[in-house]
Structure formats: structure tokens, C-alpha cells
CSV table of C-alpha atoms in Angstrom, one decimal:
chain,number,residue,atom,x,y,z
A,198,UNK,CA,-3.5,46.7,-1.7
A,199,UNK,CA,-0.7,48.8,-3.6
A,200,UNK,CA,1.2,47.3,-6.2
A,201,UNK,CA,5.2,47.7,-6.3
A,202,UNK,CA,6.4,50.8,-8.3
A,203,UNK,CA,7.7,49.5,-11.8
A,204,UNK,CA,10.0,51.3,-13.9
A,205,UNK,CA,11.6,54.9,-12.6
A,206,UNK,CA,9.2,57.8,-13.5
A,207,UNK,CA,6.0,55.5,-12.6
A,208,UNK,CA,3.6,55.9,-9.8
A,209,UNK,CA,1.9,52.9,-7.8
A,210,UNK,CA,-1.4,51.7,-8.4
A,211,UNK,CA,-3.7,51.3,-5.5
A,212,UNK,CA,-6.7,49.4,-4.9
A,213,UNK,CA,-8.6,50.3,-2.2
A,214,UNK,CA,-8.3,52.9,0.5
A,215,UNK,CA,-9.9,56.1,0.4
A,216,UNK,CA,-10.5,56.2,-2.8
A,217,UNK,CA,-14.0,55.3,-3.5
A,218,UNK,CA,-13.7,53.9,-7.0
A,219,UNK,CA,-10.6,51.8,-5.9
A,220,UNK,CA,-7.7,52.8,-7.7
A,221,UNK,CA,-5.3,55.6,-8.5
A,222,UNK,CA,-5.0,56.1,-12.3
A,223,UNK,CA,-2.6,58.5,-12.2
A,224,UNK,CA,1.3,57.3,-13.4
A,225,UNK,CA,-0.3,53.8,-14.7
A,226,UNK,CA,2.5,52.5,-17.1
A,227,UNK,CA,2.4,52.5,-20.6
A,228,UNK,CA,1.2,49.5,-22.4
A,229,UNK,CA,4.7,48.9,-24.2
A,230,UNK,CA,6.5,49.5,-20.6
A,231,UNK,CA,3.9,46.2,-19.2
A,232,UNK,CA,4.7,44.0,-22.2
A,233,UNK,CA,8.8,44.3,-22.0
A,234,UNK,CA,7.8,43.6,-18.1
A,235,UNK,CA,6.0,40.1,-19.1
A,236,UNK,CA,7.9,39.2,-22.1
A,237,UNK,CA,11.1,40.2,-19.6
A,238,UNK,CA,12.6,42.0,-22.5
A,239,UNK,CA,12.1,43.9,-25.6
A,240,UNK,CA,10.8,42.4,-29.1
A,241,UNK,CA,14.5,42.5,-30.8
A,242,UNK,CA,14.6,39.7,-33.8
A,243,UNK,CA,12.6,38.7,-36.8
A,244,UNK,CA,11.4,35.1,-37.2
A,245,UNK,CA,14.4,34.5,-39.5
A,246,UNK,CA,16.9,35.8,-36.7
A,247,UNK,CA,14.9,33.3,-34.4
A,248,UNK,CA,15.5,30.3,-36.3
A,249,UNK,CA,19.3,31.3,-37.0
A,250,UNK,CA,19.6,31.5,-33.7
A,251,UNK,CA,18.4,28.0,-32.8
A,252,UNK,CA,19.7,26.1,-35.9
A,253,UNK,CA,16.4,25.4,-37.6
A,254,UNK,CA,14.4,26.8,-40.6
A,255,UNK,CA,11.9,29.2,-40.7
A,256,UNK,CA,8.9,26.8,-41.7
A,257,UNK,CA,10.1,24.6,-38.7
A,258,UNK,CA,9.9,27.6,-36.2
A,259,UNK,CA,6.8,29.2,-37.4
A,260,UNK,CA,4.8,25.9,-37.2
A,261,UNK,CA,6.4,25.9,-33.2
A,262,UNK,CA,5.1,29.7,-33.1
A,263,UNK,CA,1.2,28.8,-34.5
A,264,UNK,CA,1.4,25.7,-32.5
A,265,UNK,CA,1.4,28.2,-29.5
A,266,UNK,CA,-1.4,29.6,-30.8
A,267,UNK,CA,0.0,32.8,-32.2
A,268,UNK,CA,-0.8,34.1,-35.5
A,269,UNK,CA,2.0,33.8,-38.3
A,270,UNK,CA,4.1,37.1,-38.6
A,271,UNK,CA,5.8,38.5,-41.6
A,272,UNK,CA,9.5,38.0,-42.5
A,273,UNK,CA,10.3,41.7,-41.4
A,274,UNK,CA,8.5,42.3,-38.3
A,275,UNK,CA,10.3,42.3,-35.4
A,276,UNK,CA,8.7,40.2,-33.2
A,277,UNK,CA,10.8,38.2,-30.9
A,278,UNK,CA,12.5,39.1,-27.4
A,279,UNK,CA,14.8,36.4,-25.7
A,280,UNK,CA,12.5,34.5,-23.8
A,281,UNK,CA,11.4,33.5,-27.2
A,282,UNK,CA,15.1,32.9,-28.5
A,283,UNK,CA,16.0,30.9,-25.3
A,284,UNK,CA,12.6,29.1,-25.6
A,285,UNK,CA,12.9,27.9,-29.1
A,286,UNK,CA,16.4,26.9,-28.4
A,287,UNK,CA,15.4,24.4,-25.2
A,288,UNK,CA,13.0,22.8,-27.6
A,289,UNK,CA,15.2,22.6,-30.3
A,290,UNK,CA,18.2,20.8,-28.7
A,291,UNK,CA,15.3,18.3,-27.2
A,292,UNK,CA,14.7,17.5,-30.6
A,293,UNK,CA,18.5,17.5,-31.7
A,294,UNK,CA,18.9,15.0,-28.5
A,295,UNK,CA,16.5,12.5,-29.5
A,296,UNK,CA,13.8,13.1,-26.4
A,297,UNK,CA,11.4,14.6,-28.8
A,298,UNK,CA,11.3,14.1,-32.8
A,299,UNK,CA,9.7,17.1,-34.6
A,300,UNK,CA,6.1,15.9,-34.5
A,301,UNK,CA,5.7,15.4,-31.3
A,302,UNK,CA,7.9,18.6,-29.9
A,303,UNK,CA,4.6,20.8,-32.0
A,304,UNK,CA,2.3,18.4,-30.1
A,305,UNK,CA,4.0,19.5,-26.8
A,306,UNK,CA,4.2,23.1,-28.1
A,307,UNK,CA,0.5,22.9,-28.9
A,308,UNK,CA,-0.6,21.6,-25.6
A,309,UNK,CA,1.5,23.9,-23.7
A,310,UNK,CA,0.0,26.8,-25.4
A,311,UNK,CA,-3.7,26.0,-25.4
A,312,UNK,CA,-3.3,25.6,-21.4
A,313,UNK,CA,-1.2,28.3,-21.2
A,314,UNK,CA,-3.7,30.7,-22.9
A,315,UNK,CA,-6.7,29.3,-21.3
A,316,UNK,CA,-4.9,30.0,-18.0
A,317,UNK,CA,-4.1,32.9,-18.6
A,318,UNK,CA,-7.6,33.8,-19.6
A,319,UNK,CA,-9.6,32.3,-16.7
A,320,UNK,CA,-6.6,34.0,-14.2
A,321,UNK,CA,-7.4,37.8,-15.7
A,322,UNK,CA,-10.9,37.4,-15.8
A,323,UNK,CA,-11.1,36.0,-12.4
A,324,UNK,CA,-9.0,39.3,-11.1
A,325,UNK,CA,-11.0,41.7,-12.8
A,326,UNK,CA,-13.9,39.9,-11.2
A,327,UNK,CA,-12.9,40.3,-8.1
A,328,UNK,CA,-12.3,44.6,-8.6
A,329,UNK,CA,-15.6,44.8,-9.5
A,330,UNK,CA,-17.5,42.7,-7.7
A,331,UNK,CA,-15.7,42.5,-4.2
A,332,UNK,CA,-13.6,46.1,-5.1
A,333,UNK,CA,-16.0,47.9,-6.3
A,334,UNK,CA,-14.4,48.6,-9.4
A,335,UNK,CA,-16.2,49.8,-13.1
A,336,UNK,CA,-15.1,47.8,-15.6
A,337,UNK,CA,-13.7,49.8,-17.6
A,338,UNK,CA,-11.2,50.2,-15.3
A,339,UNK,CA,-10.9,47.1,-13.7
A,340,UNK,CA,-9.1,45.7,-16.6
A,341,UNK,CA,-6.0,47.9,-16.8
A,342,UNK,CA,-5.8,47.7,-12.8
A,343,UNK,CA,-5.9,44.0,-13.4
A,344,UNK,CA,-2.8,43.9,-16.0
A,345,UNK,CA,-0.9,46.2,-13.5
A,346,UNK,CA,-1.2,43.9,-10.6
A,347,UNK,CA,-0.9,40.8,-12.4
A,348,UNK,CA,2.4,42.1,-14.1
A,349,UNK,CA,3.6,43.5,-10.3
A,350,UNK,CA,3.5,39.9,-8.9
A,351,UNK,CA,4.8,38.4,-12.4
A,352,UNK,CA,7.2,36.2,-10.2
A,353,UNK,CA,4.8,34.7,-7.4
A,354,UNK,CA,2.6,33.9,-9.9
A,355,UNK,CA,5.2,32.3,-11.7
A,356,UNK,CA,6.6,30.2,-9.3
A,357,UNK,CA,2.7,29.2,-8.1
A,358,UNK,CA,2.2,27.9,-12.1
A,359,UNK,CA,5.8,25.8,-11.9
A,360,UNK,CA,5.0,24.6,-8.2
A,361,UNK,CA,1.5,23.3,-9.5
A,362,UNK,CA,2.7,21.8,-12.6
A,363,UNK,CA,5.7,19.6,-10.9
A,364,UNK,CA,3.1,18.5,-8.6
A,365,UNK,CA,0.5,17.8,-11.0
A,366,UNK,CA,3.6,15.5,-13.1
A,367,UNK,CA,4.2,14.1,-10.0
A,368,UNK,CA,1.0,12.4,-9.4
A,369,UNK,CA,1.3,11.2,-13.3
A,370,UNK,CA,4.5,9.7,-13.1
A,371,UNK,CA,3.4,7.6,-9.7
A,372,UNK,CA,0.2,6.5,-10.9
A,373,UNK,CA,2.0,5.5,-14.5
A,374,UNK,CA,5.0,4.1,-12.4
A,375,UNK,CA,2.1,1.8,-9.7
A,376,UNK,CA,0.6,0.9,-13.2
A,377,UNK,CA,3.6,-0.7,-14.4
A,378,UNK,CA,4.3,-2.7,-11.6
A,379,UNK,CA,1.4,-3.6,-11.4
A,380,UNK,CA,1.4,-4.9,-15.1
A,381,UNK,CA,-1.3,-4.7,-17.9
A,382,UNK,CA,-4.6,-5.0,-17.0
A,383,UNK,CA,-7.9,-5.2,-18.3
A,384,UNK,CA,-11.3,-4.2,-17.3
A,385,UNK,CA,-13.8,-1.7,-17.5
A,386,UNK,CA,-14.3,2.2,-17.2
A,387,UNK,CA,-17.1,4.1,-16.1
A,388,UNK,CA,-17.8,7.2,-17.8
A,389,UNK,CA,-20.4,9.5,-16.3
A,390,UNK,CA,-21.7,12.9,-17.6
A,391,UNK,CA,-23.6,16.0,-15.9
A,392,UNK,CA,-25.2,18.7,-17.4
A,393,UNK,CA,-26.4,22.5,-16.4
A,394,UNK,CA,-30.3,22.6,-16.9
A,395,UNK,CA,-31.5,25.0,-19.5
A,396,UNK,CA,-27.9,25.5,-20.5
A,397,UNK,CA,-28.9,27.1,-23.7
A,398,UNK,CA,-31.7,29.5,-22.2
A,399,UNK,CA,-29.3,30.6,-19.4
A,400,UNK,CA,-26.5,31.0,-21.7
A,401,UNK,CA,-29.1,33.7,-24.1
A,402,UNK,CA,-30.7,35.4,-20.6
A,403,UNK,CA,-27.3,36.1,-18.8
A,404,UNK,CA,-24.7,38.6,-19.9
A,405,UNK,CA,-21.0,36.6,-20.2
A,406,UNK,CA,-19.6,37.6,-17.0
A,407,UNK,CA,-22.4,35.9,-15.4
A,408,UNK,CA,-22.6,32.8,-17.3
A,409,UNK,CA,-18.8,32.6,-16.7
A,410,UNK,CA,-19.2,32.5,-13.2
A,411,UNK,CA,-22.3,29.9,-13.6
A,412,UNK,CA,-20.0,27.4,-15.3
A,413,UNK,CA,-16.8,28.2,-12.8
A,414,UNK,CA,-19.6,27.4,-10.0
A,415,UNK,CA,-20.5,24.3,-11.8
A,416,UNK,CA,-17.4,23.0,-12.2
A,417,UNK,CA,-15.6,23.0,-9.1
A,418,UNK,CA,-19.2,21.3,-7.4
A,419,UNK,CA,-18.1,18.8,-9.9
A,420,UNK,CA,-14.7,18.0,-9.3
């Protein structure tokens, strides 16, 4: 597999072929050059530029920011591209519009940004996963082969999560839409509960990569 050429002046990344470790190293873009690639832009404003920008004050916006989950930044650091401009302003105008009243546009901020992360999480440690274990990869450098490949297919990846989430809304809204045809009922729920056996002495004996993979297993036999 060989990930698209980024930037001018970078070389392509290249996982598998003939060579034995799995990648190229050489031309691997800088750290700064893959962040203005996922963030689609620069860091340019300061929090109180942000909230300028979308009509609401600072204390407002920083509670949307940690409701992301991102830690507080200070008044001069330049911290915001865009994307973050454009995002705040959506949300904002929700809330000027009457769909969403502050609370519950943090609430949806929160949400969003707890799935978000933990997405994001389980979708890089499942690719570095696969370099090692299926590409042969050392760890070490399965992780920055990982970022490059994830940020070289930043759009299909993209487009999967907006795909998934539309469909996933849409099987909400019809079972909330049969439900109220169907009028109020009542009656009862079943709740049932499985566990991993010697959870606790697996989760000492095996190193984290393993035990990840344990619970991943355990899930998905699950669902």
C-alpha cells in the first residue's frame, strides 16, 4: 500500500513491498505539516478572537471547548484554525435560533466529543495493530506510519463517519417515530449482563495491547 504524496517537498510512505520492515521512513512529513492537514488549516486565533467571531463570551466558548474534552488554553495562545471558528459558529446560531438553549448545546458538545475521541482512539490503535501484527511492523514505527495513512485518506474516512452516523439517526428517528404512533406504553425491560472470567487476573497477566484486543473480541461476540 503507498499513501498519496502530501505537501510539495514530501516523499510517499509505503507499507509493504520489498522492504522488510514495511515502510519507507525517508520524506515522512513533519508533525506541524500532519496537524494543518487534519485540522484543514493552521491554528490562527486566540480563544477571545474565537468568541468575537461567533458572538458569545469567552466563559461561554471555553466551557463548549472543555465540553469537547480539551484542556482550557490561556488568553494568548493561539490556538484556533477555522474549522474551529466555523464550528463554534454552527453551534452558536443553533442556540441564537432556539433548537438548542445553552445547556443542552454543552450536552451535545460533550457527547459529540467523548465519541469522537474514543473513536478516534479505538480507529488508531486498531491501524497500528494491524502494521504490527499483520505488516510486520515494530512499534515504534507503526505509530507515525499510522498518522500518515490515516491523515492520507482523511476524506474517505470522513465520509465513512458521516455515512454511519446519518444511518445510525436514521434508525432512531423510525423507531422514535413507530413509538409514537404507536402511543405510550407500558411494560417491562429485560436487562442482561455478561462478564470476561478472571477479568482482573487477565487484565494484570496481559500487556495492554493484548487485553485490548481481549475486550474488542468480547464485544463484538456480544453484539
Amino acid at each position: 500500500m503507498t499513501a498519496r504524496t502530501g505537501s510539495p517537498g514530501t516523499t510517499t510512505t509505503t507499507v509493504g513491498g520489498d522492504d522488510p520492515g514495511g515502510a519507507v521512513n525517508e520524506g515522512r512529513r513533519s508533525a506541524e505539516e500532519l496537524e494543518r492537514t487534519m485540522l484543514r488549516g493552521a491554528r490562527r486565533y486566540t480563544r477571545e478572537e474565537a468568541a468575537a467571531s461567533a458572538g458569545v463570551s469567552v466563559e461561554f466558548a471555553r466551557r463548549l471547548w472543555r465540553a469537547m474534552g480539551f484542556p482550557d488554553v490561556g488568553g494568548e495562545a493561539v490556538a484556533f484554525t477555522d474549522d474551529d471558528l466555523a464550528a463554534l459558529n454552527r453551534l452558536t446560531t443553533l442556540v441564537r435560533d432556539g433548537v438548542l438553549d445553552e445547556e443542552l448545546a454543552v450536552g451535545v458538545t460533550r457527547a459529540l466529543g467523548h465519541n469522537a475521541a474514543r473513536l478516534a482512539e479505538w480507529q488508531m490503535d486498531a491501524v497500528i495493530e494491524h502494521l504490527v501484527s499483520d505488516r510486520g511492523l515494530p512499534p515504534d514505527q507503526a505509530g507515525p506510519v499510522a498518522v500518515e495513512l490515516t491523515t492520507d485518506h482523511l476524506d474517505e474516512l470522513g465520509e465513512l463517519l458521516g455515512y454511519a452516523w446519518r444511518r445510525q439517526l436514521a434508525s432512531v428517528s423510525g423507531r422514535v417515530l413507530t413509538a409514537g404512533a404507536a402511543g405510550t406504553e407500558t411494560g417491562r425491560l429485560s436487562v442482561g449482563f455478561a462478564d470476561l472470567v478472571s477479568y482482573t487476573r487477565l487484565s494484570q497477566k496481559l500487556e495492554e495491547r493484548e487485553l485490548a484486543a481481549l475486550v474488542d473480541r468480547f464485544g463484538r461476540r456480544c453484539a
